[in-house]
PDB file of C-alpha atoms in Angstrom:
ATOM      1  CA  MET Y   1       4.967 -40.723 -20.542  1.00 80.00           C
ATOM      2  CA  THR Y   2       3.507 -37.383 -21.959  1.00 92.00           C
ATOM      3  CA  LEU Y   3       2.939 -33.827 -20.670  1.00 95.00           C
ATOM      4  CA  SER Y   4      -0.730 -34.402 -21.733  1.00 95.00           C
ATOM      5  CA  GLY Y   5      -1.120 -37.618 -20.128  1.00 96.00           C
ATOM      6  CA  ILE Y   6       0.179 -35.939 -16.654  1.00 97.00           C
ATOM      7  CA  GLU Y   7      -2.072 -33.145 -17.293  1.00 97.00           C
ATOM      8  CA  THR Y   8      -5.020 -35.508 -17.447  1.00 97.00           C
ATOM      9  CA  ARG Y   9      -3.867 -37.179 -14.314  1.00 97.00           C
ATOM     10  CA  ALA Y  10      -3.253 -33.718 -12.461  1.00 98.00           C
ATOM     11  CA  ASN Y  11      -6.880 -32.422 -13.456  1.00 98.00           C
ATOM     12  CA  ASP Y  12      -8.221 -35.488 -11.613  1.00 97.00           C
ATOM     13  CA  VAL Y  13      -6.676 -34.236  -8.459  1.00 98.00           C
ATOM     14  CA  ALA Y  14      -7.665 -30.564  -9.186  1.00 98.00           C
ATOM     15  CA  LEU Y  15      -4.425 -29.356 -10.213  1.00 98.00           C
ATOM     16  CA  SER Y  16      -3.070 -27.903 -13.826  1.00 98.00           C
ATOM     17  CA  ILE Y  17       0.499 -27.986 -15.526  1.00 98.00           C
ATOM     18  CA  PHE Y  18       1.389 -24.304 -15.034  1.00 98.00           C
ATOM     19  CA  GLY Y  19       4.646 -24.951 -17.227  1.00 98.00           C
ATOM     20  CA  ALA Y  20       7.376 -27.291 -17.765  1.00 98.00           C
ATOM     21  CA  LEU Y  21      11.014 -26.757 -18.466  1.00 98.00           C
ATOM     22  CA  HIS Y  22      14.351 -28.591 -19.052  1.00 98.00           C
ATOM     23  CA  PRO Y  23      16.278 -27.374 -15.750  1.00 97.00           C
ATOM     24  CA  ALA Y  24      19.844 -27.018 -15.905  1.00 92.00           C
ATOM     25  CA  ASP Y  25      20.228 -26.838 -12.010  1.00 88.00           C
ATOM     26  CA  LEU Y  26      18.633 -30.229 -11.027  1.00 94.00           C
ATOM     27  CA  ASP Y  27      20.680 -33.427 -11.186  1.00 94.00           C
ATOM     28  CA  GLY Y  28      19.069 -36.106 -12.684  1.00 96.00           C
ATOM     29  CA  VAL Y  29      16.056 -34.229 -13.803  1.00 98.00           C
ATOM     30  CA  GLY Y  30      15.408 -33.848 -17.566  1.00 98.00           C
ATOM     31  CA  THR Y  31      11.834 -32.379 -17.101  1.00 98.00           C
ATOM     32  CA  LEU Y  32      10.405 -30.427 -14.360  1.00 98.00           C
ATOM     33  CA  ILE Y  33       6.685 -29.901 -14.545  1.00 98.00           C
ATOM     34  CA  LEU Y  34       5.174 -26.877 -12.469  1.00 98.00           C
ATOM     35  CA  LEU Y  35       1.583 -27.471 -10.861  1.00 98.00           C
ATOM     36  CA  GLY Y  36      -0.974 -25.026  -9.780  1.00 98.00           C
ATOM     37  CA  PRO Y  37      -4.666 -25.041  -8.992  1.00 97.00           C
ATOM     38  CA  ARG Y  38      -7.282 -25.936 -11.658  1.00 97.00           C
ATOM     39  CA  GLU Y  39     -10.186 -23.782 -11.849  1.00 93.00           C
ATOM     40  CA  PRO Y  40     -12.915 -24.207 -11.476  1.00 91.00           C
ATOM     41  CA  GLY Y  41     -13.018 -26.915  -9.000  1.00 94.00           C
ATOM     42  CA  PHE Y  42      -9.755 -26.592  -6.944  1.00 97.00           C
ATOM     43  CA  TRP Y  43     -11.188 -24.957  -3.806  1.00 96.00           C
ATOM     44  CA  ALA Y  44     -14.042 -27.541  -3.519  1.00 96.00           C
ATOM     45  CA  THR Y  45     -11.377 -30.149  -3.776  1.00 97.00           C
ATOM     46  CA  PHE Y  46      -9.288 -28.728  -1.226  1.00 98.00           C
ATOM     47  CA  THR Y  47     -11.979 -27.701   1.305  1.00 97.00           C
ATOM     48  CA  GLY Y  48     -13.421 -31.404   1.348  1.00 97.00           C
ATOM     49  CA  SER Y  49      -9.778 -32.816   2.242  1.00 98.00           C
ATOM     50  CA  PRO Y  50      -8.813 -33.947   5.748  1.00 98.00           C
ATOM     51  CA  GLU Y  51      -6.130 -31.400   5.634  1.00 97.00           C
ATOM     52  CA  TYR Y  52      -8.545 -28.635   5.560  1.00 97.00           C
ATOM     53  CA  ARG Y  53     -10.860 -30.079   8.060  1.00 96.00           C
ATOM     54  CA  ASP Y  54      -8.435 -31.087  10.565  1.00 97.00           C
ATOM     55  CA  GLY Y  55      -7.783 -27.617  12.316  1.00 92.00           C
ATOM     56  CA  ALA Y  56      -3.978 -27.996  11.995  1.00 96.00           C
ATOM     57  CA  PRO Y  57      -1.633 -25.262  10.853  1.00 94.00           C
ATOM     58  CA  ASP Y  58      -0.352 -25.130   7.056  1.00 95.00           C
ATOM     59  CA  ALA Y  59      -3.480 -27.150   5.643  1.00 96.00           C
ATOM     60  CA  LEU Y  60      -2.740 -26.049   2.019  1.00 97.00           C
ATOM     61  CA  ASP Y  61       1.008 -27.064   2.123  1.00 96.00           C
ATOM     62  CA  ARG Y  62      -0.030 -30.232   3.626  1.00 97.00           C
ATOM     63  CA  TRP Y  63      -2.750 -31.102   1.060  1.00 98.00           C
ATOM     64  CA  SER Y  64      -0.189 -30.285  -1.684  1.00 98.00           C
ATOM     65  CA  ALA Y  65       2.715 -32.551  -0.148  1.00 98.00           C
ATOM     66  CA  ARG Y  66       0.052 -35.318  -0.135  1.00 98.00           C
ATOM     67  CA  VAL Y  67      -1.244 -35.027  -3.472  1.00 98.00           C
ATOM     68  CA  ILE Y  68       1.624 -33.951  -5.424  1.00 98.00           C
ATOM     69  CA  GLY Y  69       3.692 -36.263  -3.556  1.00 98.00           C
ATOM     70  CA  ALA Y  70       1.422 -39.062  -4.608  1.00 98.00           C
ATOM     71  CA  LEU Y  71       1.205 -37.999  -8.192  1.00 98.00           C
ATOM     72  CA  ALA Y  72       5.030 -37.759  -8.339  1.00 98.00           C
ATOM     73  CA  GLY Y  73       5.444 -41.592  -6.928  1.00 98.00           C
ATOM     74  CA  GLU Y  74       2.577 -42.760  -9.541  1.00 97.00           C
ATOM     75  CA  ILE Y  75       4.525 -41.224 -12.584  1.00 97.00           C
ATOM     76  CA  GLY Y  76       8.063 -42.056 -11.285  1.00 97.00           C
ATOM     77  CA  GLY Y  77       9.042 -38.516 -10.284  1.00 98.00           C
ATOM     78  CA  ARG Y  78      10.381 -36.383  -7.765  1.00 98.00           C
ATOM     79  CA  ALA Y  79       8.490 -33.672  -5.662  1.00 98.00           C
ATOM     80  CA  PHE Y  80       9.455 -30.230  -4.877  1.00 98.00           C
ATOM     81  CA  PHE Y  81       7.724 -27.483  -3.042  1.00 98.00           C
ATOM     82  CA  PRO Y  82       8.080 -23.751  -2.614  1.00 96.00           C
ATOM     83  CA  SER Y  83       7.991 -24.257   1.324  1.00 92.00           C
ATOM     84  CA  ASP Y  84      10.964 -26.719   1.065  1.00 93.00           C
ATOM     85  CA  GLY Y  85      14.145 -25.172   2.743  1.00 90.00           C
ATOM     86  CA  PRO Y  86      15.967 -23.127   3.651  1.00 93.00           C
ATOM     87  CA  PRO Y  87      17.541 -23.085   1.048  1.00 94.00           C
ATOM     88  CA  TYR Y  88      14.387 -22.985  -0.951  1.00 96.00           C
ATOM     89  CA  HIS Y  89      13.898 -23.730  -4.721  1.00 96.00           C
ATOM     90  CA  PRO Y  90      13.841 -20.969  -7.084  1.00 97.00           C
ATOM     91  CA  PHE Y  91      10.077 -21.247  -8.132  1.00 98.00           C
ATOM     92  CA  PHE Y  92      10.185 -17.840  -9.305  1.00 97.00           C
ATOM     93  CA  ARG Y  93      12.883 -18.252 -11.684  1.00 97.00           C
ATOM     94  CA  TRP Y  94      11.619 -21.728 -12.689  1.00 98.00           C
ATOM     95  CA  ALA Y  95       8.271 -20.079 -13.549  1.00 98.00           C
ATOM     96  CA  LEU Y  96      10.057 -17.501 -15.683  1.00 98.00           C
ATOM     97  CA  ASP Y  97      12.009 -20.347 -17.502  1.00 98.00           C
ATOM     98  CA  SER Y  98       9.011 -22.194 -18.172  1.00 98.00           C
ATOM     99  CA  GLY Y  99       7.965 -19.542 -20.611  1.00 98.00           C
ATOM    100  CA  ARG Y 100       4.300 -19.272 -19.447  1.00 98.00           C
ATOM    101  CA  ALA Y 101       4.956 -16.605 -16.628  1.00 98.00           C
ATOM    102  CA  TRP Y 102       6.495 -13.000 -16.586  1.00 98.00           C
ATOM    103  CA  GLN Y 103       7.207 -10.489 -14.174  1.00 97.00           C
ATOM    104  CA  SER Y 104       4.187  -8.192 -14.312  1.00 97.00           C
ATOM    105  CA  PRO Y 105       4.478  -4.299 -13.807  1.00 97.00           C
ATOM    106  CA  VAL Y 106       4.080  -4.608 -10.164  1.00 97.00           C
ATOM    107  CA  ARG Y 107       6.593  -7.216 -10.353  1.00 95.00           C
ATOM    108  CA  LEU Y 108       4.578 -10.172  -9.158  1.00 96.00           C
ATOM    109  CA  LEU Y 109       4.559 -13.237 -11.354  1.00 97.00           C
ATOM    110  CA  VAL Y 110       1.564 -13.068 -14.171  1.00 98.00           C
ATOM    111  CA  HIS Y 111       0.770 -16.478 -15.682  1.00 98.00           C
ATOM    112  CA  ASP Y 112      -0.687 -16.853 -19.351  1.00 98.00           C
ATOM    113  CA  THR Y 113      -3.839 -18.491 -17.826  1.00 97.00           C
ATOM    114  CA  ALA Y 114      -4.091 -17.378 -14.047  1.00 97.00           C
ATOM    115  CA  GLY Y 115      -2.795 -13.896 -14.231  1.00 98.00           C
ATOM    116  CA  LEU Y 116      -1.720 -12.265 -11.096  1.00 97.00           C
ATOM    117  CA  PHE Y 117      -3.523 -15.440  -9.319  1.00 97.00           C
ATOM    118  CA  ALA Y 118      -0.540 -17.595 -10.119  1.00 96.00           C
ATOM    119  CA  SER Y 119       0.056 -20.237  -7.319  1.00 95.00           C
ATOM    120  CA  TYR Y 120       2.664 -22.867  -7.512  1.00 98.00           C
ATOM    121  CA  ARG Y 121       1.515 -25.597  -5.329  1.00 98.00           C
ATOM    122  CA  GLY Y 122       4.647 -27.774  -6.029  1.00 98.00           C
ATOM    123  CA  ALA Y 123       6.527 -29.292  -9.144  1.00 98.00           C
ATOM    124  CA  ILE Y 124       7.490 -32.708 -10.249  1.00 98.00           C
ATOM    125  CA  GLY Y 125      10.833 -33.683 -11.895  1.00 98.00           C
ATOM    126  CA  LEU Y 126      11.024 -36.566 -14.176  1.00 98.00           C
ATOM    127  CA  ALA Y 127      14.387 -38.052 -15.309  1.00 98.00           C
ATOM    128  CA  GLU Y 128      12.984 -38.209 -19.005  1.00 97.00           C
ATOM    129  CA  ARG Y 129      13.528 -35.220 -21.225  1.00 97.00           C
ATOM    130  CA  LEU Y 130       9.861 -34.796 -22.345  1.00 97.00           C
ATOM    131  CA  ASP Y 131       8.808 -32.920 -25.356  1.00 96.00           C
ATOM    132  CA  LEU Y 132       7.493 -29.366 -24.415  1.00 96.00           C
ATOM    133  CA  PRO Y 133       4.627 -27.665 -25.974  1.00 94.00           C
ATOM    134  CA  PRO Y 134       4.893 -24.251 -27.560  1.00 96.00           C
ATOM    135  CA  VAL Y 135       4.804 -21.116 -25.260  1.00 97.00           C
ATOM    136  CA  PRO Y 136       3.177 -17.795 -25.720  1.00 96.00           C
ATOM    137  CA  ALA Y 137       5.253 -15.438 -27.910  1.00 95.00           C
ATOM    138  CA  ALA Y 138       4.798 -12.690 -25.182  1.00 96.00           C
ATOM    139  CA  SER Y 139       3.577 -11.358 -21.837  1.00 97.00           C
ATOM    140  CA  PRO Y 140      -0.270 -10.767 -21.536  1.00 97.00           C
ATOM    141  CA  CYS Y 141       0.918  -7.308 -20.142  1.00 97.00           C
ATOM    142  CA  ASP Y 142       2.621  -6.532 -23.502  1.00 97.00           C
ATOM    143  CA  ASN Y 143      -0.981  -5.863 -24.938  1.00 94.00           C
ATOM    144  CA  CYS Y 144      -2.649  -4.527 -21.596  1.00 96.00           C
ATOM    145  CA  THR Y 145      -2.731  -0.964 -22.486  1.00 92.00           C
ATOM    146  CA  ASP Y 146      -4.598   0.113 -19.115  1.00 93.00           C
ATOM    147  CA  MET Y 147      -2.546  -1.759 -16.580  1.00 96.00           C
ATOM    148  CA  PRO Y 148      -5.040  -1.425 -13.885  1.00 97.00           C
ATOM    149  CA  CYS Y 149      -2.434  -3.230 -11.484  1.00 97.00           C
ATOM    150  CA  LEU Y 150      -0.265  -0.257 -11.284  1.00 97.00           C
ATOM    151  CA  SER Y 151      -3.107   1.845  -9.671  1.00 96.00           C
ATOM    152  CA  ALA Y 152      -5.296  -0.661  -8.154  1.00 97.00           C
ATOM    153  CA  CYS Y 153      -3.638  -0.896  -4.691  1.00 97.00           C
ATOM    154  CA  PRO Y 154      -5.812   1.421  -2.308  1.00 97.00           C
ATOM    155  CA  ALA Y 155      -2.927   1.476   0.352  1.00 96.00           C
ATOM    156  CA  ASP Y 156      -0.340   2.250  -2.368  1.00 96.00           C
ATOM    157  CA  ALA Y 157       1.514  -0.801  -1.107  1.00 96.00           C
ATOM    158  CA  MET Y 158       2.119  -2.408  -4.302  1.00 95.00           C
ATOM    159  CA  THR Y 159       3.428  -0.490  -7.276  1.00 93.00           C
ATOM    160  CA  GLY Y 160       5.860  -0.436  -9.995  1.00 93.00           C
ATOM    161  CA  GLU Y 161       8.392   0.608  -7.510  1.00 92.00           C
ATOM    162  CA  GLY Y 162       7.812  -2.637  -5.469  1.00 91.00           C
ATOM    163  CA  TYR Y 163       5.904  -4.119  -2.613  1.00 94.00           C
ATOM    164  CA  ASP Y 164       5.650  -2.432   0.936  1.00 96.00           C
ATOM    165  CA  VAL Y 165       4.644  -5.576   2.911  1.00 96.00           C
ATOM    166  CA  PRO Y 166       4.381  -3.728   6.090  1.00 97.00           C
ATOM    167  CA  ALA Y 167       2.163  -1.099   4.697  1.00 97.00           C
ATOM    168  CA  CYS Y 168       0.066  -3.789   3.072  1.00 97.00           C
ATOM    169  CA  LYS Y 169      -0.411  -5.823   6.309  1.00 97.00           C
ATOM    170  CA  SER Y 170      -1.332  -2.773   8.258  1.00 97.00           C
ATOM    171  CA  PHE Y 171      -3.939  -1.601   5.731  1.00 97.00           C
ATOM    172  CA  LEU Y 172      -5.668  -4.981   5.838  1.00 96.00           C
ATOM    173  CA  GLN Y 173      -6.281  -4.437   9.588  1.00 96.00           C
ATOM    174  CA  THR Y 174      -8.412  -1.480   8.845  1.00 97.00           C
ATOM    175  CA  ASP Y 175     -11.878  -0.904   8.064  1.00 97.00           C
ATOM    176  CA  ALA Y 176     -10.704   0.296   4.476  1.00 96.00           C
ATOM    177  CA  GLY Y 177      -8.979  -2.645   4.008  1.00 96.00           C
ATOM    178  CA  ARG Y 178     -11.905  -5.437   4.514  1.00 96.00           C
ATOM    179  CA  ASP Y 179     -12.587  -5.470   0.712  1.00 96.00           C
ATOM    180  CA  CYS Y 180      -9.160  -6.853   0.191  1.00 96.00           C
ATOM    181  CA  LEU Y 181      -8.903  -9.078   3.245  1.00 96.00           C
ATOM    182  CA  ILE Y 182     -12.227 -11.053   2.530  1.00 95.00           C
ATOM    183  CA  GLY Y 183     -12.269 -10.573  -1.360  1.00 94.00           C
ATOM    184  CA  GLY Y 184      -8.656 -10.594  -2.218  1.00 95.00           C
ATOM    185  CA  CYS Y 185      -5.792  -8.394  -3.238  1.00 96.00           C
ATOM    186  CA  LEU Y 186      -7.403  -5.812  -5.288  1.00 97.00           C
ATOM    187  CA  VAL Y 187      -4.140  -5.694  -7.634  1.00 97.00           C
ATOM    188  CA  ARG Y 188      -4.300  -9.476  -8.312  1.00 97.00           C
ATOM    189  CA  ARG Y 189      -8.089  -8.713  -9.054  1.00 97.00           C
ATOM    190  CA  ALA Y 190      -7.816  -6.150 -11.164  1.00 97.00           C
ATOM    191  CA  CYS Y 191      -5.486  -8.003 -13.798  1.00 97.00           C
ATOM    192  CA  PRO Y 192      -7.623  -8.898 -16.825  1.00 96.00           C
ATOM    193  CA  VAL Y 193      -6.338 -12.164 -17.160  1.00 97.00           C
ATOM    194  CA  SER Y 194      -6.971 -12.959 -13.487  1.00 96.00           C
ATOM    195  CA  GLN Y 195     -10.586 -12.111 -14.074  1.00 95.00           C
ATOM    196  CA  SER Y 196     -11.106 -14.904 -16.334  1.00 93.00           C
ATOM    197  CA  TYR Y 197      -9.296 -17.372 -14.188  1.00 94.00           C
ATOM    198  CA  GLY Y 198     -12.258 -18.380 -11.993  1.00 88.00           C
ATOM    199  CA  ARG Y 199     -10.607 -18.306  -8.366  1.00 92.00           C
ATOM    200  CA  LEU Y 200     -13.518 -18.251  -5.754  1.00 92.00           C
ATOM    201  CA  LYS Y 201     -13.773 -15.169  -3.467  1.00 91.00           C
ATOM    202  CA  ASP Y 202     -13.524 -17.811  -0.461  1.00 93.00           C
ATOM    203  CA  GLN Y 203     -10.119 -18.941  -1.855  1.00 93.00           C
ATOM    204  CA  SER Y 204      -8.902 -15.617  -2.035  1.00 94.00           C
ATOM    205  CA  ALA Y 205      -9.917 -14.821   1.562  1.00 93.00           C
ATOM    206  CA  PHE Y 206      -8.032 -18.092   2.761  1.00 93.00           C
ATOM    207  CA  HIS Y 207      -4.912 -16.714   1.353  1.00 93.00           C
ATOM    208  CA  MET Y 208      -5.276 -13.443   2.741  1.00 94.00           C
ATOM    209  CA  ARG Y 209      -5.760 -14.581   6.123  1.00 93.00           C
ATOM    210  CA  ALA Y 210      -2.821 -16.856   5.718  1.00 91.00           C
ATOM    211  CA  PHE Y 211      -0.709 -13.854   4.736  1.00 91.00           C
ATOM    212  CA  LEU Y 212      -1.879 -11.503   7.327  1.00 86.00           C
TER     213      LEU Y 212
END
């Protein structure tokens, strides 16, 4: 089993490897593989699923549990999800430890290919200690001279000082907040890496509705 082989299988179900690490805090796990949406193509796959169409709550979490759980079983691994808990798994720290994500100027995770649209749908732990590929030498933020994320929030709810969640939710319920609500968070959209990721507007709107 190799990471490239697992990536091919993940791509078949509209997922990509967002990072991998050798965790020190998971008994029996030699390699932890972090999975996120493969773009383009993820949204069409998810919206065609029974979870999306059945009208029941937590469609994306249920889809992730089914698909990643099946993939874990296929490759002889154990599935982990951000929604498991409490206590919750430390996905933020795992992402940092993978070497492919960093804390951005607005304190959200920024990923080397997904930018501020980083979304970890789950992880698979394998007993084997697989060889890991090289990772970027530095965060993309290090070479981002304009840092548009710092000034993109029209409600001043997300800045370098932190994230004021109540202010964000209040703004989303106003006419002025409609662009963020139906098009996705302007801070996340402002990131140059996010802009090349290919997330569809409908997917961002889905996440914003769930957040609100």
